[in-house]
Amino acid sequence: ANGPLWGYSVSYYVKQGDGDLGINDIATPGAYTNSVTPIEEVFVGVENFGTGCGEVTPFELEVQPPADL
């Protein structure tokens, strides 16, 4: 199981360049609305507060239509 990331900053970005510069992060990731369907590439940046080291990497969001109930 993954635990909380104590000592780290996690941010999400629409563009790789924004993540590299640490600007224009997605302010409310839980409310993000994708602009490309069904799969959109977004970027996550993780920085260690103690060392200042960080990395930005892409991942894909896949949005599925709601199930018929």
PDB file of C-alpha atoms in Angstrom:
ATOM      1  CA  ALA A   1       0.000   0.000   0.000  1.00  0.00           C
ATOM      2  CA  ASN A   2       1.135   3.522  -0.682  1.00  0.00           C
ATOM      3  CA  GLY A   3       1.437   5.776   2.340  1.00  0.00           C
ATOM      4  CA  PRO A   4       1.328   9.572   2.455  1.00  0.00           C
ATOM      5  CA  LEU A   5       4.230  11.415   0.873  1.00  0.00           C
ATOM      6  CA  TRP A   6       5.654  13.207   3.926  1.00  0.00           C
ATOM      7  CA  GLY A   7       8.393  15.606   2.930  1.00  0.00           C
ATOM      8  CA  TYR A   8       7.376  15.729  -0.719  1.00  0.00           C
ATOM      9  CA  SER A   9       5.423  18.122  -2.906  1.00  0.00           C
ATOM     10  CA  VAL A  10       3.191  16.626  -5.621  1.00  0.00           C
ATOM     11  CA  SER A  11       1.774  18.787  -8.423  1.00  0.00           C
ATOM     12  CA  TYR A  12      -0.022  18.053 -11.693  1.00  0.00           C
ATOM     13  CA  TYR A  13       0.397  19.828 -15.033  1.00  0.00           C
ATOM     14  CA  VAL A  14      -1.197  19.862 -18.478  1.00  0.00           C
ATOM     15  CA  LYS A  15       2.140  20.619 -20.194  1.00  0.00           C
ATOM     16  CA  GLN A  16       5.583  19.059 -19.639  1.00  0.00           C
ATOM     17  CA  GLY A  17       7.258  22.484 -19.904  1.00  0.00           C
ATOM     18  CA  ASP A  18       5.059  23.902 -17.138  1.00  0.00           C
ATOM     19  CA  GLY A  19       5.997  20.988 -14.910  1.00  0.00           C
ATOM     20  CA  ASP A  20       9.692  21.474 -15.653  1.00  0.00           C
ATOM     21  CA  LEU A  21       9.390  25.158 -14.647  1.00  0.00           C
ATOM     22  CA  GLY A  22       6.983  24.511 -11.755  1.00  0.00           C
ATOM     23  CA  ILE A  23       4.351  26.918 -13.131  1.00  0.00           C
ATOM     24  CA  ASN A  24       0.658  26.716 -14.047  1.00  0.00           C
ATOM     25  CA  ASP A  25      -0.075  23.602 -11.999  1.00  0.00           C
ATOM     26  CA  ILE A  26      -3.599  22.197 -11.966  1.00  0.00           C
ATOM     27  CA  ALA A  27      -4.964  24.060  -8.937  1.00  0.00           C
ATOM     28  CA  THR A  28      -7.648  21.519  -8.019  1.00  0.00           C
ATOM     29  CA  PRO A  29      -6.603  18.107  -9.381  1.00  0.00           C
ATOM     30  CA  GLY A  30      -9.720  16.366  -8.037  1.00  0.00           C
ATOM     31  CA  ALA A  31     -11.925  18.695 -10.090  1.00  0.00           C
ATOM     32  CA  TYR A  32      -9.846  18.601 -13.288  1.00  0.00           C
ATOM     33  CA  THR A  33     -11.866  18.216 -16.493  1.00  0.00           C
ATOM     34  CA  ASN A  34      -9.985  16.536 -19.284  1.00  0.00           C
ATOM     35  CA  SER A  35      -9.693  18.379 -22.605  1.00  0.00           C
ATOM     36  CA  VAL A  36      -8.989  15.277 -24.737  1.00  0.00           C
ATOM     37  CA  THR A  37     -11.056  12.081 -24.636  1.00  0.00           C
ATOM     38  CA  PRO A  38     -10.889   9.242 -23.980  1.00  0.00           C
ATOM     39  CA  ILE A  39      -7.146   9.364 -23.102  1.00  0.00           C
ATOM     40  CA  GLU A  40      -5.178  12.481 -22.164  1.00  0.00           C
ATOM     41  CA  GLU A  41      -1.523  12.729 -21.219  1.00  0.00           C
ATOM     42  CA  VAL A  42      -0.887  14.853 -18.126  1.00  0.00           C
ATOM     43  CA  PHE A  43       2.230  15.290 -16.007  1.00  0.00           C
ATOM     44  CA  VAL A  44       3.016  14.822 -12.341  1.00  0.00           C
ATOM     45  CA  GLY A  45       5.863  16.576 -10.596  1.00  0.00           C
ATOM     46  CA  VAL A  46       7.263  15.276  -7.295  1.00  0.00           C
ATOM     47  CA  GLU A  47       9.836  17.263  -5.309  1.00  0.00           C
ATOM     48  CA  ASN A  48      11.669  16.249  -2.142  1.00  0.00           C
ATOM     49  CA  PHE A  49      11.581  19.155   0.334  1.00  0.00           C
ATOM     50  CA  GLY A  50      14.785  18.009   2.039  1.00  0.00           C
ATOM     51  CA  THR A  51      16.979  17.694  -1.032  1.00  0.00           C
ATOM     52  CA  GLY A  52      15.194  19.953  -3.507  1.00  0.00           C
ATOM     53  CA  CYS A  53      15.445  17.133  -6.053  1.00  0.00           C
ATOM     54  CA  GLY A  54      12.443  16.410  -8.199  1.00  0.00           C
ATOM     55  CA  GLU A  55      11.136  14.816 -11.345  1.00  0.00           C
ATOM     56  CA  VAL A  56       8.303  15.450 -13.788  1.00  0.00           C
ATOM     57  CA  THR A  57       6.886  12.465 -15.626  1.00  0.00           C
ATOM     58  CA  PRO A  58       3.873  11.862 -17.903  1.00  0.00           C
ATOM     59  CA  PHE A  59       0.954   9.561 -17.286  1.00  0.00           C
ATOM     60  CA  GLU A  60      -2.306   8.923 -19.085  1.00  0.00           C
ATOM     61  CA  LEU A  61      -5.791   9.689 -17.807  1.00  0.00           C
ATOM     62  CA  GLU A  62      -8.427   7.445 -19.324  1.00  0.00           C
ATOM     63  CA  VAL A  63     -11.994   8.655 -18.975  1.00  0.00           C
ATOM     64  CA  GLN A  64     -14.753   6.081 -19.313  1.00  0.00           C
ATOM     65  CA  PRO A  65     -18.411   6.984 -19.846  1.00  0.00           C
ATOM     66  CA  PRO A  66     -20.614   6.309 -16.832  1.00  0.00           C
ATOM     67  CA  ALA A  67     -22.121   2.840 -16.594  1.00  0.00           C
ATOM     68  CA  ASP A  68     -25.784   2.381 -17.394  1.00  0.00           C
ATOM     69  CA  LEU A  69     -27.521   1.455 -14.169  1.00  0.00           C
TER      70      LEU A  69
END
